[in-house]
Short mmCIF file of N, CA and C in Angstrom, two decimals:
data_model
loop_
_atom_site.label_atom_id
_atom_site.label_comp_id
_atom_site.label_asym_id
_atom_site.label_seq_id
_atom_site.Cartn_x
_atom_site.Cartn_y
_atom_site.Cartn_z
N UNK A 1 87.61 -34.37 -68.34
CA UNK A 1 86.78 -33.20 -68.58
C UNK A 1 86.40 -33.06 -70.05
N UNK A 2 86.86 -33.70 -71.21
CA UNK A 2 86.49 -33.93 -72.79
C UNK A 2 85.19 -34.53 -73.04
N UNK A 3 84.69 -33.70 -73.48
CA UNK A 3 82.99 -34.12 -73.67
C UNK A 3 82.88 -34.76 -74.32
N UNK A 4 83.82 -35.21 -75.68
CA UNK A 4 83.72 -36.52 -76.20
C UNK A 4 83.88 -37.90 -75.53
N UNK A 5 84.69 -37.46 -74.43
CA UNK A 5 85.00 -38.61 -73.54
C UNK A 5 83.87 -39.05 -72.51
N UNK A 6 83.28 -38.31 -72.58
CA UNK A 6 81.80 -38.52 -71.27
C UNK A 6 80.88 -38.97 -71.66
N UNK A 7 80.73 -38.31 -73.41
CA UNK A 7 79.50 -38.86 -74.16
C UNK A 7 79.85 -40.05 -74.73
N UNK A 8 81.06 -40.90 -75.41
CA UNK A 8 81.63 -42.39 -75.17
C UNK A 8 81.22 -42.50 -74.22
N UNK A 9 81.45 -42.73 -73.30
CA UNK A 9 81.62 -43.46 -71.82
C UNK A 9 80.32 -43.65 -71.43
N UNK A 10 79.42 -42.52 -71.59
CA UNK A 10 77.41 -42.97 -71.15
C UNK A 10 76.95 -43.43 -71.95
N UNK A 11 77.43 -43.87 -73.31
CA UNK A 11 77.29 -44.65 -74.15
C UNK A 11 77.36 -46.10 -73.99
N UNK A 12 78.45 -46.14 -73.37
CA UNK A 12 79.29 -47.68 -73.46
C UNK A 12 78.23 -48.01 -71.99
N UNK A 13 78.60 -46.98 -71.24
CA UNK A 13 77.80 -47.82 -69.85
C UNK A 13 76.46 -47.82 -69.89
N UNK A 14 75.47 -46.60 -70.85
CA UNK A 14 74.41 -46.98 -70.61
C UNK A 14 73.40 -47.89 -71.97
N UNK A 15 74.10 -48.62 -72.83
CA UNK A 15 73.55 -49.44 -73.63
C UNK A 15 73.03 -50.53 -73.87
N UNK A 16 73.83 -51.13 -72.66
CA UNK A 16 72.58 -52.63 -71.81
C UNK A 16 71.72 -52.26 -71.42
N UNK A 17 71.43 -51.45 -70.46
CA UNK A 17 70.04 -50.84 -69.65
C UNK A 17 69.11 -50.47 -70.89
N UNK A 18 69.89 -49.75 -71.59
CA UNK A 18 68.97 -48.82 -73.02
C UNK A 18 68.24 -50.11 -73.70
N UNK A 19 68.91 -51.38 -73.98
CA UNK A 19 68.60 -52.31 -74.87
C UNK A 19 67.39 -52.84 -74.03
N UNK A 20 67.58 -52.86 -72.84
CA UNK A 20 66.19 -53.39 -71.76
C UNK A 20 64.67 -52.47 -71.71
N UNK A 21 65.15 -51.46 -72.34
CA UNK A 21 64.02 -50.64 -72.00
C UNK A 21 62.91 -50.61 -72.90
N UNK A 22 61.91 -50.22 -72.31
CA UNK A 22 60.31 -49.78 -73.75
C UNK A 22 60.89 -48.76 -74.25
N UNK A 23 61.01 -47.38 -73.73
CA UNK A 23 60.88 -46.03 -74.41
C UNK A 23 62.10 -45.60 -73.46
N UNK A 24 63.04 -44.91 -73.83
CA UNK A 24 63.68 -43.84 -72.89
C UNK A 24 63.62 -42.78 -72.93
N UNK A 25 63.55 -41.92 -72.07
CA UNK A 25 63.52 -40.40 -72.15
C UNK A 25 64.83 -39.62 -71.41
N UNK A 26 65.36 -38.54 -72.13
CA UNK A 26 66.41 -37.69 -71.87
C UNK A 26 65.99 -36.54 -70.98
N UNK A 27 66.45 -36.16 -70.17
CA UNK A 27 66.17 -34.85 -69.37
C UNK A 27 67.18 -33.82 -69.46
N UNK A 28 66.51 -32.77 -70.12
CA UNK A 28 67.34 -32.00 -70.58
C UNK A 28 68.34 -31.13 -69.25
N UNK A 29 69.35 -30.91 -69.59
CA UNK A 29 70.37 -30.11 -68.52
C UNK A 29 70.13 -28.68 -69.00
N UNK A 30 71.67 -28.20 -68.35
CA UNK A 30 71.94 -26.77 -68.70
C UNK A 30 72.60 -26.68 -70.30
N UNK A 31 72.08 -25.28 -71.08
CA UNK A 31 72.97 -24.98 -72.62
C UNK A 31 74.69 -25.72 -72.43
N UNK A 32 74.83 -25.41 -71.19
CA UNK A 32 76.43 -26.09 -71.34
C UNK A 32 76.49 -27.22 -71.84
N UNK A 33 75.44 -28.58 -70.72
CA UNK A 33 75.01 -29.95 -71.13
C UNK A 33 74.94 -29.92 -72.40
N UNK A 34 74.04 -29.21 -73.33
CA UNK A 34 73.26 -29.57 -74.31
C UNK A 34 74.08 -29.07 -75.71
N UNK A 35 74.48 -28.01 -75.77
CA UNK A 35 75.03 -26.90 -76.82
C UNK A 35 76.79 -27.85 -77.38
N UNK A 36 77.20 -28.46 -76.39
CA UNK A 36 78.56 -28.30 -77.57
C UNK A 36 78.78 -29.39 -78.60
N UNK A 37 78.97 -29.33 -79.38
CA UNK A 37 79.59 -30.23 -80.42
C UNK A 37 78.34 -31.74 -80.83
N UNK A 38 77.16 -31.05 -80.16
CA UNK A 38 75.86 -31.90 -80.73
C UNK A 38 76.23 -33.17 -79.82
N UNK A 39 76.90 -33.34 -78.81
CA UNK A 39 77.05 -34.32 -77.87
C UNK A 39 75.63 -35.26 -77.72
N UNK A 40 74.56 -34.80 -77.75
CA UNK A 40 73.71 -35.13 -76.88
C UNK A 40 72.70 -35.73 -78.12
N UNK A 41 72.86 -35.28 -79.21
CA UNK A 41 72.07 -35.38 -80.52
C UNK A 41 73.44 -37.18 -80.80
N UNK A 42 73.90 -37.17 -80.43
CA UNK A 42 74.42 -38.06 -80.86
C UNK A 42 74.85 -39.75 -79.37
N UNK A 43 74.44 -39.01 -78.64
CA UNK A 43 73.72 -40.09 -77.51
C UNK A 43 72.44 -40.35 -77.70
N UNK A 44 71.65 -39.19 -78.18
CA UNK A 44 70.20 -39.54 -78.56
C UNK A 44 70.38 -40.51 -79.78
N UNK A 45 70.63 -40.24 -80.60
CA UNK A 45 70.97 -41.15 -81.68
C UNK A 45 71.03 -42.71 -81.01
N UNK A 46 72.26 -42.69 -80.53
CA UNK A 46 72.63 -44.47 -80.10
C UNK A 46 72.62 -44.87 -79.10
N UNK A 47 71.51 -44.22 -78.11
CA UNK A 47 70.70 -44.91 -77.78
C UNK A 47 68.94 -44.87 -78.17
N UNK A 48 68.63 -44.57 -78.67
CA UNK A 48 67.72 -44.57 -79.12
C UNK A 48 66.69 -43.90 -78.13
N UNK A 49 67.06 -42.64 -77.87
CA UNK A 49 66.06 -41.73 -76.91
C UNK A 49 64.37 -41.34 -77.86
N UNK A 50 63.62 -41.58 -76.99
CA UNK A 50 62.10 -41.47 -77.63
C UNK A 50 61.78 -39.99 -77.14
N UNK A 51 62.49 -39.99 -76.22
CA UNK A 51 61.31 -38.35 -76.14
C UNK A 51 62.30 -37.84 -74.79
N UNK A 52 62.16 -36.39 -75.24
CA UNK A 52 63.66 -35.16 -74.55
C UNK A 52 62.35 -34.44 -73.98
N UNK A 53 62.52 -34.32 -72.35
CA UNK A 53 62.03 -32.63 -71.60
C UNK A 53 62.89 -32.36 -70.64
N UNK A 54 62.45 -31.25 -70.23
CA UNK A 54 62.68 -30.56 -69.31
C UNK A 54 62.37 -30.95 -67.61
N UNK A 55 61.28 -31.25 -67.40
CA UNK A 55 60.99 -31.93 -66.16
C UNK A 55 59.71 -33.11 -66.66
N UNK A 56 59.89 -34.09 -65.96
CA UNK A 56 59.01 -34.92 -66.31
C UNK A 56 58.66 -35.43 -64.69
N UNK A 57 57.34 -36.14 -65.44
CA UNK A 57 55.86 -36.53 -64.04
C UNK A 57 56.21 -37.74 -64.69
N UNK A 58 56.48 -38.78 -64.10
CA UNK A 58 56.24 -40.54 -64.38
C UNK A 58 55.26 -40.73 -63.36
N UNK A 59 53.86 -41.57 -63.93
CA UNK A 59 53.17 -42.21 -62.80
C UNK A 59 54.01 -43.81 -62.90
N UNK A 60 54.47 -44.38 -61.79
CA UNK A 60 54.91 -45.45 -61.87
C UNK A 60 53.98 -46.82 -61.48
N UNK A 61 53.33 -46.21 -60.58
CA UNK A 61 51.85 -46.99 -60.02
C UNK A 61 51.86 -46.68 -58.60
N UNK A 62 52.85 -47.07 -58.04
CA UNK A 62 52.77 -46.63 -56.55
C UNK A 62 52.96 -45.37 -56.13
N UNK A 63 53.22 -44.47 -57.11
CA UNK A 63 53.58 -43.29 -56.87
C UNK A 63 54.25 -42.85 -58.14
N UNK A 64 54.30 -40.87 -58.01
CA UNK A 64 55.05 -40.25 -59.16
C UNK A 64 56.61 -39.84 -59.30
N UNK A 65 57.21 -40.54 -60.18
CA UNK A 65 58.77 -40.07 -60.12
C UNK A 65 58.71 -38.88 -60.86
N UNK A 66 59.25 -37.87 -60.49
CA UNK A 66 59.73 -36.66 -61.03
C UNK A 66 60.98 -36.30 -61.25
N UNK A 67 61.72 -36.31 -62.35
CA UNK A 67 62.74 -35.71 -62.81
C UNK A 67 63.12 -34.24 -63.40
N UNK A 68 63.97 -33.80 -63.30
CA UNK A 68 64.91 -32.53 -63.49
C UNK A 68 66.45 -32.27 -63.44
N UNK A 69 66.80 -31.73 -64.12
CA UNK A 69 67.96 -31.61 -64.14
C UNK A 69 68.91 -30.64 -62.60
N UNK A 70 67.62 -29.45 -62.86
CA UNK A 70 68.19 -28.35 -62.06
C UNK A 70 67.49 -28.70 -60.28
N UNK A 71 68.59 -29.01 -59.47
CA UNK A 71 67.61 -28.33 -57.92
C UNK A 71 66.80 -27.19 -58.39
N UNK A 72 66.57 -26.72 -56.92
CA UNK A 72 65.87 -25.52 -56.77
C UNK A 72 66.94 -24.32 -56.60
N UNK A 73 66.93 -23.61 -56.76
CA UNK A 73 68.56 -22.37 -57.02
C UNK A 73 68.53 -22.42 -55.27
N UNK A 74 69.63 -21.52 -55.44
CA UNK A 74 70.26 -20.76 -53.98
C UNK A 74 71.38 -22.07 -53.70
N UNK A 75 72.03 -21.35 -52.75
CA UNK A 75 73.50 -21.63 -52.67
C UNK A 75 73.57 -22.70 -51.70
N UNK A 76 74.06 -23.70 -51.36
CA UNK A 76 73.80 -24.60 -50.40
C UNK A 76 75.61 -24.54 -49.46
N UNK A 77 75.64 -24.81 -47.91
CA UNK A 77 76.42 -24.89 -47.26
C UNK A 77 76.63 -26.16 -47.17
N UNK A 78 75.49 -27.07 -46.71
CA UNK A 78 75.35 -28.31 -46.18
C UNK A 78 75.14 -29.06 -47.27
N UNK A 79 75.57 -30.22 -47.83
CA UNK A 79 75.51 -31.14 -49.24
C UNK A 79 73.95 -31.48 -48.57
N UNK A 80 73.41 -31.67 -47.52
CA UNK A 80 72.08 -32.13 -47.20
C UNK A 80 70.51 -31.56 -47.11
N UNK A 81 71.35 -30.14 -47.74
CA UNK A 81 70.48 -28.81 -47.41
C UNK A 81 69.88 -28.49 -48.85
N UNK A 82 70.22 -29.10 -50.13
CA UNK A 82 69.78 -28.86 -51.17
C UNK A 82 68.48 -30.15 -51.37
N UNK A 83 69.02 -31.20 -51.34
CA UNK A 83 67.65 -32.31 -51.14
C UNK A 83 66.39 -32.20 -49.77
N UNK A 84 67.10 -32.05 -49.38
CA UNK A 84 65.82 -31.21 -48.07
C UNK A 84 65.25 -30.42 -48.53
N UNK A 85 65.84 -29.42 -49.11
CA UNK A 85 64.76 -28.16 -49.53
C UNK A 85 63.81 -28.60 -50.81
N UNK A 86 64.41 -29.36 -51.61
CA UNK A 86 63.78 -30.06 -52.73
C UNK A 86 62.63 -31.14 -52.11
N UNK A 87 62.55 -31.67 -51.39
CA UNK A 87 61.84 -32.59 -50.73
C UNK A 87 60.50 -31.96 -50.09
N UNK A 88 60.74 -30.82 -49.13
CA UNK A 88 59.99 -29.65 -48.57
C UNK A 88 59.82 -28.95 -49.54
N UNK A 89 59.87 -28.75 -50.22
CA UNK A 89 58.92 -27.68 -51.12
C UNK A 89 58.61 -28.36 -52.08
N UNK A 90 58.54 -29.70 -52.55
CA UNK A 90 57.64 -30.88 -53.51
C UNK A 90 56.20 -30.53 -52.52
N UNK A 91 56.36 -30.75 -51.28
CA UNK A 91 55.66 -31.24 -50.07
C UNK A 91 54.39 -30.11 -50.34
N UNK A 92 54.94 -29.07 -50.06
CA UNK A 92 54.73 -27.88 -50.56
C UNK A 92 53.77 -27.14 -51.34
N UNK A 93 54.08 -27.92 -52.40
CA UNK A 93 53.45 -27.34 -53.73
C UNK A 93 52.04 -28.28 -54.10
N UNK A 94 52.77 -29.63 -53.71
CA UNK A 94 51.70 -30.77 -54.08
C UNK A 94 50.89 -30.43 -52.86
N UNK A 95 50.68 -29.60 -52.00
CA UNK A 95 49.75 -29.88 -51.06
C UNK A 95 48.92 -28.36 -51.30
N UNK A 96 49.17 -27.34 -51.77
CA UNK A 96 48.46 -26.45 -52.46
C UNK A 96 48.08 -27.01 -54.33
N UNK A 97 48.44 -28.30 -54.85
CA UNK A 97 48.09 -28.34 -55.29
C UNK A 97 48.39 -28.09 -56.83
N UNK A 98 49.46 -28.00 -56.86
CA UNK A 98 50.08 -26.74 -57.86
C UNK A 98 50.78 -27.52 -58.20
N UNK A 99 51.35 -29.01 -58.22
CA UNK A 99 51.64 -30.12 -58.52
C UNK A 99 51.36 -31.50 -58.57
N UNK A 100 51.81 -32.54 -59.00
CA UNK A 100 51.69 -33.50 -58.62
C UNK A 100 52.26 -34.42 -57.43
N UNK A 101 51.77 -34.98 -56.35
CA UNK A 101 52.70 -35.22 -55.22
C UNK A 101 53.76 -36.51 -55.69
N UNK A 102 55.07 -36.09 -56.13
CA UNK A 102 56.31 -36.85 -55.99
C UNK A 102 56.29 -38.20 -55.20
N UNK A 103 57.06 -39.03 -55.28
CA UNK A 103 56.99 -39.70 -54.22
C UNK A 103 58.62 -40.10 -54.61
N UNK A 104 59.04 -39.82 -55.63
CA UNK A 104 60.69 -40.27 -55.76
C UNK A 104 61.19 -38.69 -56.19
N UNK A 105 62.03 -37.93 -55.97
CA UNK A 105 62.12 -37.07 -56.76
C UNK A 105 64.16 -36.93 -57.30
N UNK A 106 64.31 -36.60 -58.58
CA UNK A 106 65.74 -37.27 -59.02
C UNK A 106 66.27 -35.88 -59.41
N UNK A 107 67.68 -35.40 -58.88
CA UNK A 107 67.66 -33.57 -59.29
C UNK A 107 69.57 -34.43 -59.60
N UNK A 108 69.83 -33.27 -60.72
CA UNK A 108 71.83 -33.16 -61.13
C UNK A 108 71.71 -32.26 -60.49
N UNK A 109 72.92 -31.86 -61.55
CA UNK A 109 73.56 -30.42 -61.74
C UNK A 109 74.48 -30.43 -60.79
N UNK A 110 74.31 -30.79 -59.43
CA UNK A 110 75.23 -30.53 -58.69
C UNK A 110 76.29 -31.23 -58.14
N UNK A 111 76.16 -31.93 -59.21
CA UNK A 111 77.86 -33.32 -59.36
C UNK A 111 77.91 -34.06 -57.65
N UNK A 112 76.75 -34.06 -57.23
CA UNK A 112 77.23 -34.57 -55.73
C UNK A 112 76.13 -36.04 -55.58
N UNK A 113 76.25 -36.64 -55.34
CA UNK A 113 75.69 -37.83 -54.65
C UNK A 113 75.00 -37.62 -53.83
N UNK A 114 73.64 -37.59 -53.29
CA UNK A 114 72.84 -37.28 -52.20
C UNK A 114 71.59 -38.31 -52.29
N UNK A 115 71.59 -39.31 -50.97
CA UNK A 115 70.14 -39.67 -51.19
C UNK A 115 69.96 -39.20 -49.65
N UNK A 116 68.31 -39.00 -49.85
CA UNK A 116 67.63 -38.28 -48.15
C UNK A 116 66.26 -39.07 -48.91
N UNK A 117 65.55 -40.14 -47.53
CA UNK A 117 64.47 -41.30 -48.02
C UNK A 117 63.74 -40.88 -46.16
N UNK A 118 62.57 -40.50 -47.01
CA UNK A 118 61.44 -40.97 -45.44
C UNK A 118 60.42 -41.87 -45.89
N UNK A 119 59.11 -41.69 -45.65
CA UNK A 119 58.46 -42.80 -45.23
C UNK A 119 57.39 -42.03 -46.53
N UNK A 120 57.88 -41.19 -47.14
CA UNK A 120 56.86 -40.70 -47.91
C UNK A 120 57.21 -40.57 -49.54
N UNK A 121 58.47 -40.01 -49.54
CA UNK A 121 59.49 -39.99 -50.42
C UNK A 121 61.14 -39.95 -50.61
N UNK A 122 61.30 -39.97 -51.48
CA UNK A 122 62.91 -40.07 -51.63
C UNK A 122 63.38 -38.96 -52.87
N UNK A 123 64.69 -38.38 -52.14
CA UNK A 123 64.97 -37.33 -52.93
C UNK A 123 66.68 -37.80 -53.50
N UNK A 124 66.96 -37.75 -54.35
CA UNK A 124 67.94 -38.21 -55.21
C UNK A 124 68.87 -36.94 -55.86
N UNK A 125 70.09 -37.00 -55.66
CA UNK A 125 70.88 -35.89 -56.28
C UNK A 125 72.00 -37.14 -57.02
N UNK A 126 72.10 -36.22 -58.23
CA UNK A 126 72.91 -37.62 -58.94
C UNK A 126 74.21 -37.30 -58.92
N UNK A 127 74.97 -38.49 -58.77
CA UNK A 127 76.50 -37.73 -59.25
C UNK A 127 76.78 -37.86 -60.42
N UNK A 128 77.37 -36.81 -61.18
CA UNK A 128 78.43 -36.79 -62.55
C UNK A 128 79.34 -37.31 -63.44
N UNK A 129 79.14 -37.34 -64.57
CA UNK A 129 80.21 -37.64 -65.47
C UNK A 129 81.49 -37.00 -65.74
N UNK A 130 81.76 -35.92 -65.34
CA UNK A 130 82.81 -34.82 -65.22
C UNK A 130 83.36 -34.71 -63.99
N UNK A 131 84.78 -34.97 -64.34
CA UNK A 131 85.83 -33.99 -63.11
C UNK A 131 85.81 -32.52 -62.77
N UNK A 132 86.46 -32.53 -62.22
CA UNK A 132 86.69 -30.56 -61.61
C UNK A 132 86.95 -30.06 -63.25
N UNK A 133 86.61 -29.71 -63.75
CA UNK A 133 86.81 -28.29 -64.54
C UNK A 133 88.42 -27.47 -63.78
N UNK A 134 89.51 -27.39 -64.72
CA UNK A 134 90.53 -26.36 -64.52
C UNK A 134 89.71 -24.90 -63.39
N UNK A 135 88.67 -24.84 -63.91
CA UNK A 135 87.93 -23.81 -63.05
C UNK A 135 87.26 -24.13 -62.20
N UNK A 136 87.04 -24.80 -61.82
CA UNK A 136 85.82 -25.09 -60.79
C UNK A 136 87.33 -25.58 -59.81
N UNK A 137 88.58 -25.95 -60.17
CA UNK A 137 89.63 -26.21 -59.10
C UNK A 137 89.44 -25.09 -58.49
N UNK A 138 90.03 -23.97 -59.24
CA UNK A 138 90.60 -22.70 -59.15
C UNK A 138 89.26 -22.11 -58.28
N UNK A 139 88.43 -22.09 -58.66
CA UNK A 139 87.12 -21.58 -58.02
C UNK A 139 87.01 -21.88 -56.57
N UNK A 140 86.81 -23.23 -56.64
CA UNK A 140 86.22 -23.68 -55.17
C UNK A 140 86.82 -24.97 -55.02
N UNK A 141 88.05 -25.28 -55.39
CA UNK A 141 89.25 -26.60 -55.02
C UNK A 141 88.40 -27.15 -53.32
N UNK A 142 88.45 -27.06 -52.73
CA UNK A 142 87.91 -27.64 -51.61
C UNK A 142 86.61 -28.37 -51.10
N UNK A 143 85.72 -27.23 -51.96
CA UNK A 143 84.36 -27.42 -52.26
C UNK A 143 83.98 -28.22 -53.28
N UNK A 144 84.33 -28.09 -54.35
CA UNK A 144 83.48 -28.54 -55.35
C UNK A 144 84.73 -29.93 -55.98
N UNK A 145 83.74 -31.42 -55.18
CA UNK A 145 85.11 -32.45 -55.52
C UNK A 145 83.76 -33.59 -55.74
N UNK A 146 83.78 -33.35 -56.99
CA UNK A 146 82.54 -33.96 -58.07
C UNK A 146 82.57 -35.53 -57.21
N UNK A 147 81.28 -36.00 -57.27
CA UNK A 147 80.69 -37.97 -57.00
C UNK A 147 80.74 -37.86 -58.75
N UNK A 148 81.78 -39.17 -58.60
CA UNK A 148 81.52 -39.68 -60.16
C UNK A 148 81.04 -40.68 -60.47
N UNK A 149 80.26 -41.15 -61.23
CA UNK A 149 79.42 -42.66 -61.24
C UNK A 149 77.64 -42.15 -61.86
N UNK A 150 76.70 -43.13 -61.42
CA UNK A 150 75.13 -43.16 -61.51
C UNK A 150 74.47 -44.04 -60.77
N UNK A 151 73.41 -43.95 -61.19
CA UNK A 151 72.43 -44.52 -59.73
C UNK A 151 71.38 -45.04 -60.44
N UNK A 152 71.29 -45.84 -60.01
CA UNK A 152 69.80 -46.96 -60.91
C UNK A 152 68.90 -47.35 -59.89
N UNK A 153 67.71 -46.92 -60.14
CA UNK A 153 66.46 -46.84 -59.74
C UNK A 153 65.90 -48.17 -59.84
N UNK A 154 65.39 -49.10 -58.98
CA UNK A 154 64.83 -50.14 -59.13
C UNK A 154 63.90 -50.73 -58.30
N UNK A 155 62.61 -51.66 -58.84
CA UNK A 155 61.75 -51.74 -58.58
C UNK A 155 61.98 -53.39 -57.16
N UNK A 156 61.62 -52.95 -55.78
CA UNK A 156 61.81 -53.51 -55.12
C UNK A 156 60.44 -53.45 -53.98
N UNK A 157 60.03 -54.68 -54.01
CA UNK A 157 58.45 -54.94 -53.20
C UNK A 157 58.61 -54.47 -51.74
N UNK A 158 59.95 -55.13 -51.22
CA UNK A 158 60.21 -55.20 -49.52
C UNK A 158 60.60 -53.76 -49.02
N UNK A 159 60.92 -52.74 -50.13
CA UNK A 159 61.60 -51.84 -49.63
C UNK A 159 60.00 -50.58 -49.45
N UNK A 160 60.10 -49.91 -48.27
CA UNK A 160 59.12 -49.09 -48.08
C UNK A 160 58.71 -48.37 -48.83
N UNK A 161 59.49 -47.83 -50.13
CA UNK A 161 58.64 -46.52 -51.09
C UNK A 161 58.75 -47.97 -52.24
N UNK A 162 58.69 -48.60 -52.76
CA UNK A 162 58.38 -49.75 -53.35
C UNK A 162 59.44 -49.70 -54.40
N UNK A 163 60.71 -48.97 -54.59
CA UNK A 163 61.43 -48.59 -55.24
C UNK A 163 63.02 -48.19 -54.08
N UNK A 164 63.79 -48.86 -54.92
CA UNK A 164 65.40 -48.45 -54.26
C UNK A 164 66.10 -47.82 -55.27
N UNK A 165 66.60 -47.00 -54.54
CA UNK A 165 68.16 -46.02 -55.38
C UNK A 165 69.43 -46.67 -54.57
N UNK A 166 70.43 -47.32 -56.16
CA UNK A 166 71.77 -47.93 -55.95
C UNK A 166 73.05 -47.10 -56.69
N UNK A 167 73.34 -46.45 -55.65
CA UNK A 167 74.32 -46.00 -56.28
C UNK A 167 75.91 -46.90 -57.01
N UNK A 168 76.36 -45.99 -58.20
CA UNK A 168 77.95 -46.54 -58.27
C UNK A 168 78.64 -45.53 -58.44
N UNK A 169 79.72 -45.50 -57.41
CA UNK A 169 80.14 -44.02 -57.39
C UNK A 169 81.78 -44.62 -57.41
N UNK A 170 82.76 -43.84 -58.61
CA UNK A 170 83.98 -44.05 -58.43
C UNK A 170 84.75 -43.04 -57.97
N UNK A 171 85.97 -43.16 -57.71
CA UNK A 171 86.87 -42.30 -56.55
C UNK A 171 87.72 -41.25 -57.58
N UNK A 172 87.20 -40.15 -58.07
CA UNK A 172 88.16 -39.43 -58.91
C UNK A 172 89.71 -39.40 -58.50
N UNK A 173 90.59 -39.15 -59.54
CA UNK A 173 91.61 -39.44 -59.71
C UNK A 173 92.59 -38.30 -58.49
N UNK A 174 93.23 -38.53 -57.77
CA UNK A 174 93.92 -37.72 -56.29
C UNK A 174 94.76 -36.66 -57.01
N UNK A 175 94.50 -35.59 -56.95
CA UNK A 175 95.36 -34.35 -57.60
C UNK A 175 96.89 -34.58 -56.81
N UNK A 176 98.05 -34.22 -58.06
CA UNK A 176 99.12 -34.35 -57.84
C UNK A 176 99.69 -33.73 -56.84
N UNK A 177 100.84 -33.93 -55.65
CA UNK A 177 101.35 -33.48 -54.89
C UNK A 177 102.71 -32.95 -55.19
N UNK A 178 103.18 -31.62 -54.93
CA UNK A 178 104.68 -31.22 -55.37
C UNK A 178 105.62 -31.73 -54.55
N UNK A 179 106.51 -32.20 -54.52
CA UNK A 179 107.09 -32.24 -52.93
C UNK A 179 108.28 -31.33 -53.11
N UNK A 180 108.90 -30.83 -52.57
CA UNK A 180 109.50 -29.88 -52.35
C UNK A 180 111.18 -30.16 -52.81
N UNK A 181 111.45 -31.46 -53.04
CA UNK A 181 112.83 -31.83 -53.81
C UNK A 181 112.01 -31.78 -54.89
N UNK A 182 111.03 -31.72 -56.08
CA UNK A 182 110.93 -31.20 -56.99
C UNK A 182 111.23 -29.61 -57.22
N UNK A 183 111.10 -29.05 -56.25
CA UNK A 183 111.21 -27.20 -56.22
C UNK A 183 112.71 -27.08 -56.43
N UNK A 184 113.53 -27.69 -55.43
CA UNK A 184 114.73 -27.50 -55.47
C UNK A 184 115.46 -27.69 -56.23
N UNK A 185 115.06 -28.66 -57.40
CA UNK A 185 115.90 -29.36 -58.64
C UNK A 185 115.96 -28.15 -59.75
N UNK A 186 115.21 -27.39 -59.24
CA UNK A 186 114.54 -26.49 -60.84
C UNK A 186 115.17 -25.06 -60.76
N UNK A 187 116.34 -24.43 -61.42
CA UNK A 187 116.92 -23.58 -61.25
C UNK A 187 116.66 -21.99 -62.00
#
C-alpha cells in the first residue's frame, strides 16, 4: 500500500514498453492518485510522459480508443454492471452525437479487472497497483479484494475489433489466519 512502492514498481515494469513508444500520455486519476509526495511528477519524469489529461479520444484507424480514469459514478452490485453501463451509455451519447463513437473504451478506479467485448466494442476496467488499504479491509473486507497487475492493448488483424486486451493479473497476498492455539497461548 506505500506509494513509493507502486510508483518504483510502474516504473520498473513500465520502461520497456515506454522505451518502444512515439509519445506517451498519462491519464490523470483521482487528487488521491495525483497529490501525494509528487509521485506522479516523478513517473512523468522517467518515463518520459509527453502529454497528461483527463479523458482522451485516440483515433487509432479502425476505430476510437477512449480513456479515463473514472467509470461512470453510482454504486455497482454486479463487477459486470459497471462496464455495461459504460459501454451503453458510450452507445448513447455517440449516437445523439455528443461524442465520439468509442470502439475500445479503458475505465480504473475500481481496482477490478473487467473485460465485456461485442462485435462493436470493448470495454476495459483495469486492475491496480494497490492492495486493500487498512480501510478499505475494514470497510468492505469481502467486497473490495483489488485485481493486481495491467493489461496491454495490442494491435491484432484476426481478432474482430482489430485490437486485443491481455491481461496480467497477480494473486494478492492471502490475509493471515488466527488459529485459535494462538488465542490460548496469550494470557
Amino acid at each position: 500500500t506505500k506509494l513509493s512502492d507502486q510508483t518504483d514498481l510502474a516504473i520498473e515494469v513500465l520502461r520497456p514498453l515506454c522505451a518502444k513508444a512515439k509519445r506517451i500520455v498519462r491519464v490523470d486519476g483521482t487528487p488521491y492518485h495525483e497529490e501525494f509526495h509528487g509521485a506522479l511528477r516523478q513517473l512523468d519524469a522517467e518515463l518520459g510522459v509527453h502529454k497528461v489529461a483527463q479523458v482522451v479520444d485516440l483515433d487509432l484507424g479502425p476505430g476510437i480508443l477512449n480513456v479515463a480514469h473514472h467509470p461512470m459514478g453510482g454504486g455497482m452490485l454486479y463487477r459486470g454492471t459497471q462496464v455495461d453501463r459504460e459501454g451503453l451509455w458510450a452507445t448513447i451519447a455517440a449516437a445523439r452525437r455528443k461524442v465520439p463513437r468509442a470502439r475500445w473504451i479503458v475505465r480504473a478506479h475500481v481496482h477490478d479487472f473487467m473485460l465485456q467485448e461485442t462485435q462493436d466494442c470493448a470495454v476495459v476496467s483495469l486492475p491496480c497497483w494497490e492492495l486493500a488499504t487498512p480501510y478499505a479491509k475494514k470497510a468492505a473486507y469481502w467486497r473490495f479484494q483489488p485485481s493486481l497487475g495491467g493489461v496491454l492493448m495490442q494491435r491484432d488483424e484476426a481478432h474482430p475489433l482489430g485490437y486485443r486486451f491481455t491481461p496480467t493479473l497477480y494473486d494478492p497476498p492471502m490475509p493471515s489466519v488466527t488459529s485459535m492455539g494462538d488465542l490460548r497461548g496469550r494470557a
